[in-house]
CSV table of C-alpha atoms in Angstrom, one decimal:
chain,number,residue,atom,x,y,z
J,1,MET,CA,100.7,80.3,117.2
J,2,GLY,CA,97.3,81.4,118.3
J,3,GLN,CA,94.3,82.7,116.4
J,4,LEU,CA,94.5,85.8,114.2
J,5,ASN,CA,92.4,88.6,115.7
J,6,ALA,CA,91.6,92.1,114.4
J,7,GLY,CA,90.7,95.3,116.2
J,8,ILE,CA,89.7,98.7,114.7
J,9,VAL,CA,90.6,102.1,116.0
J,10,PRO,CA,88.8,104.8,114.0
J,11,VAL,CA,91.2,107.7,113.4
J,12,THR,CA,91.2,111.2,111.9
J,13,PRO,CA,88.1,113.2,111.0
J,14,PHE,CA,87.7,110.8,108.1
J,15,GLN,CA,87.0,108.0,110.6
J,16,GLN,CA,89.6,105.7,108.9
J,17,ASN,CA,89.7,102.1,110.2
J,18,CYS,CA,93.2,101.9,111.5
J,19,THR,CA,93.4,98.1,112.0
J,20,ILE,CA,95.4,96.2,114.6
J,21,LEU,CA,96.1,92.6,113.6
J,22,PHE,CA,97.4,90.4,116.3
J,23,ASP,CA,97.9,86.8,117.6
J,24,ASP,CA,95.5,86.2,120.5
J,25,GLU,CA,98.1,84.1,122.4
J,26,THR,CA,101.4,85.8,121.9
J,27,ARG,CA,99.8,89.3,121.7
J,28,LYS,CA,102.2,90.3,118.9
J,29,GLY,CA,100.9,92.1,115.9
J,30,VAL,CA,101.0,94.9,113.3
J,31,VAL,CA,99.2,98.2,112.9
J,32,VAL,CA,97.7,98.7,109.4
J,33,ASP,CA,97.2,102.3,108.2
J,34,PRO,CA,97.9,104.6,111.2
J,35,GLY,CA,96.4,107.7,109.6
J,36,GLY,CA,96.6,109.8,112.7
J,37,ASP,CA,95.5,110.0,116.4
J,38,ILE,CA,98.6,108.1,117.3
J,39,ASP,CA,98.0,108.5,121.1
J,40,ARG,CA,94.6,106.7,120.6
J,41,ILE,CA,96.3,103.9,118.7
J,42,ILE,CA,99.0,103.5,121.4
J,43,GLU,CA,96.3,103.5,124.1
J,44,ALA,CA,94.5,100.6,122.4
J,45,LEU,CA,97.8,98.7,122.1
J,46,THR,CA,98.6,99.2,125.8
J,47,GLN,CA,95.1,98.3,127.0
J,48,ASN,CA,95.2,95.1,125.0
J,49,ASP,CA,98.8,94.3,125.9
J,50,ILE,CA,99.8,94.1,122.2
J,51,THR,CA,103.4,94.3,121.0
J,52,VAL,CA,103.8,95.7,117.5
J,53,THR,CA,106.4,94.4,115.2
J,54,GLU,CA,105.7,96.4,112.0
J,55,ILE,CA,103.5,99.1,110.5
J,56,TRP,CA,101.7,98.1,107.2
J,57,LEU,CA,100.4,100.6,104.8
J,58,THR,CA,97.7,99.9,102.1
J,59,HIS,CA,98.3,103.2,100.2
J,60,GLY,CA,99.6,106.7,100.5
J,61,HIS,CA,96.5,108.9,101.2
J,62,ILE,CA,96.8,111.1,104.3
J,63,ASP,CA,94.0,109.4,106.3
J,64,HIS,CA,95.8,106.1,106.0
J,65,ALA,CA,99.5,107.1,106.2
J,66,GLY,CA,99.5,110.4,107.9
J,67,GLY,CA,100.6,109.1,111.3
J,68,ALA,CA,103.0,106.4,110.1
J,69,MET,CA,106.3,108.2,110.8
J,70,ASP,CA,105.2,109.3,114.3
J,71,LEU,CA,104.1,105.8,115.2
J,72,LYS,CA,107.3,104.4,113.8
J,73,ASP,CA,109.3,106.8,116.0
J,74,LYS,CA,107.3,105.9,119.1
J,75,LEU,CA,107.3,102.2,118.6
J,76,GLY,CA,110.7,101.7,116.9
J,77,VAL,CA,109.3,99.4,114.2
J,78,PRO,CA,109.7,99.5,110.4
J,79,ILE,CA,107.1,100.7,107.9
J,80,VAL,CA,106.2,98.1,105.3
J,81,GLY,CA,104.3,98.9,102.0
J,82,PRO,CA,102.6,100.0,100.0
J,83,HIS,CA,103.7,99.4,96.4
J,84,ARG,CA,106.3,102.0,95.2
J,85,ASP,CA,103.8,103.5,92.7
J,86,ASP,CA,102.5,105.4,95.8
J,87,ALA,CA,105.9,107.0,96.4
J,88,ARG,CA,104.7,110.4,95.1
J,89,LEU,CA,101.7,110.3,97.4
J,90,LEU,CA,103.7,109.4,100.5
J,91,GLY,CA,106.3,112.0,99.6
J,92,GLY,CA,103.5,114.6,99.3
J,93,LEU,CA,101.7,114.0,102.6
J,94,GLU,CA,102.8,117.3,104.1
J,95,ASN,CA,101.3,119.0,101.0
J,96,GLN,CA,98.1,117.0,101.5
J,97,ALA,CA,97.9,118.1,105.1
J,98,ALA,CA,98.3,121.8,104.2
J,99,MET,CA,95.3,121.4,101.8
J,100,PHE,CA,93.2,120.4,104.9
J,101,GLY,CA,94.7,123.1,107.2
J,102,LEU,CA,96.8,120.5,109.1
J,103,ASP,CA,100.2,122.1,108.6
J,104,GLY,CA,102.9,120.5,110.8
J,105,ALA,CA,100.5,117.7,111.9
J,106,VAL,CA,101.7,115.2,109.3
J,107,ARG,CA,105.1,114.0,107.9
J,108,ASN,CA,106.1,112.6,104.6
J,109,VAL,CA,106.6,108.8,104.7
J,110,THR,CA,109.5,106.8,103.4
J,111,PRO,CA,108.7,103.1,103.9
J,112,ASP,CA,111.5,100.7,105.0
J,113,ARG,CA,110.2,98.2,102.5
J,114,TRP,CA,108.2,98.6,99.3
J,115,LEU,CA,105.9,95.7,98.4
J,116,GLU,CA,105.3,94.0,95.0
J,117,ASP,CA,102.3,92.0,93.8
J,118,GLY,CA,102.9,88.4,95.0
J,119,ASP,CA,105.1,89.3,98.0
J,120,SER,CA,104.2,88.1,101.5
J,121,VAL,CA,104.4,89.7,104.9
J,122,SER,CA,103.9,88.1,108.2
J,123,PHE,CA,104.0,88.3,112.0
J,124,ASP,CA,104.2,85.4,114.5
J,125,GLY,CA,103.4,82.8,111.8
J,126,HIS,CA,100.4,84.6,110.3
J,127,VAL,CA,101.2,85.0,106.6
J,128,PHE,CA,99.5,87.6,104.4
J,129,GLU,CA,99.8,87.6,100.6
J,130,VAL,CA,100.2,91.0,99.0
J,131,LEU,CA,98.0,91.9,96.1
J,132,HIS,CA,98.8,95.1,94.2
J,133,CYS,CA,95.3,96.6,93.5
J,134,PRO,CA,95.6,100.0,91.8
J,135,GLY,CA,92.6,102.2,90.9
J,136,HIS,CA,91.9,104.2,94.1
J,137,ALA,CA,95.7,104.9,94.4
J,138,PRO,CA,98.4,103.7,92.0
J,139,GLY,CA,100.3,101.8,94.6
J,140,HIS,CA,97.4,100.4,96.7
J,141,VAL,CA,97.9,96.9,98.1
J,142,VAL,CA,95.6,94.5,99.8
J,143,TYR,CA,96.7,92.1,102.6
J,144,PHE,CA,95.2,88.6,102.4
J,145,ASN,CA,95.5,85.8,105.0
J,146,ARG,CA,94.5,82.6,103.1
J,147,GLU,CA,94.3,80.5,106.3
J,148,ALA,CA,91.8,82.8,108.0
J,149,ARG,CA,90.0,83.6,104.7
J,150,PHE,CA,90.4,87.3,105.6
J,151,ALA,CA,91.6,90.5,103.8
J,152,GLN,CA,92.4,94.0,104.7
J,153,VAL,CA,91.4,95.8,101.5
J,154,GLY,CA,92.0,99.5,102.4
J,155,ASP,CA,89.9,101.7,100.1
J,156,VAL,CA,89.6,99.3,97.2
J,157,LEU,CA,86.2,98.0,98.2
J,158,PHE,CA,83.6,99.0,100.8
J,159,ALA,CA,80.3,97.4,101.9
J,160,GLY,CA,78.0,98.5,99.2
J,161,SER,CA,80.5,100.8,97.5
J,162,ILE,CA,83.9,101.1,96.0
J,163,GLY,CA,86.9,103.4,96.3
J,164,ARG,CA,86.7,106.8,94.8
J,165,THR,CA,88.8,107.3,91.7
J,166,ASP,CA,88.6,111.2,91.3
J,167,LEU,CA,91.8,111.8,93.3
J,168,PRO,CA,95.2,112.1,91.8
J,169,GLY,CA,96.3,108.7,90.4
J,170,GLY,CA,92.8,107.4,90.4
J,171,ASP,CA,91.7,105.0,87.6
J,172,HIS,CA,88.2,103.7,87.6
J,173,ALA,CA,88.8,100.9,85.1
J,174,ALA,CA,91.9,99.8,87.0
J,175,LEU,CA,89.9,99.7,90.3
J,176,ILE,CA,87.1,97.6,88.8
J,177,ALA,CA,89.7,95.2,87.4
J,178,SER,CA,91.4,95.0,90.8
J,179,ILE,CA,88.2,94.1,92.5
J,180,ARG,CA,86.9,91.6,89.9
J,181,ASN,CA,90.2,89.9,88.9
J,182,LYS,CA,92.1,89.9,92.2
J,183,LEU,CA,89.7,90.2,95.1
J,184,PHE,CA,86.6,88.3,93.9
J,185,ALA,CA,88.9,85.6,92.5
J,186,LEU,CA,89.9,84.7,96.0
J,187,GLY,CA,86.4,83.4,96.8
J,188,ASP,CA,83.0,84.5,98.0
J,189,ASP,CA,83.7,83.4,101.5
J,190,ILE,CA,86.5,86.0,102.1
J,191,GLY,CA,85.7,88.3,104.9
J,192,PHE,CA,87.2,91.8,104.8
J,193,ILE,CA,87.9,95.0,106.8
J,194,CYS,CA,87.9,98.1,104.7
J,195,GLY,CA,89.2,101.6,105.2
J,196,HIS,CA,85.9,103.2,106.2
J,197,GLY,CA,82.7,101.8,107.6
J,198,PRO,CA,81.7,98.2,108.2
J,199,GLY,CA,83.3,95.3,106.4
J,200,GLY,CA,81.7,92.3,104.8
J,201,ARG,CA,82.2,89.3,102.5
J,202,PHE,CA,83.3,89.3,98.9
J,203,GLY,CA,80.4,87.2,97.9
J,204,ASP,CA,77.8,89.6,99.2
J,205,GLU,CA,79.6,92.5,97.3
J,206,ARG,CA,79.8,90.5,94.1
J,207,ARG,CA,76.1,89.9,94.2
J,208,THR,CA,74.7,93.1,95.6
J,209,ASN,CA,77.2,96.0,95.4
J,210,PRO,CA,75.5,98.5,93.0
J,211,PHE,CA,78.9,99.6,91.6
J,212,LEU,CA,79.7,96.1,90.6
J,213,THR,CA,76.5,94.3,89.5
């Protein structure tokens, strides 16, 4: 087993951080949140000689899950996550697309495996703990690699901000509890990639994030 690496492919007009997690020796990995622009994602995989074993979803919003079914068809790999509390969002992606004038560009998603808090997922020996972190979306999950001290947090937490809670299923109190009780409890040294914009470290967000101080 080699070192865990991560690459970001910004996708969709929302500039969502589709994340490719991979082993730098075996070149096997997973794609997290393929929200769209599937050809761009496949190009990045091909250029870096990465073989994908699974697609992982953090939650069911269109910019994170909108391209999951098309990528599954192209790569022949299963979709894992999020928590089943996002079933309604994933089953309504085509309606979400219509709201943005993207009729026919997105398909509803049925994961091959739902995730629960405390589950684990892995590829090539790299194990990620699953944390159910509702608030931005009811079924939002975070993927945490304890060995690398790294988390993919989706839209729960951002550098200097937090996930919005004014969308269907949003819950501000639940989001703050997820961040304080689950993410920050992991330690100040944890580095993270988020769904939009630059990542950071939990300690910096705990001390300076204006939505949390």
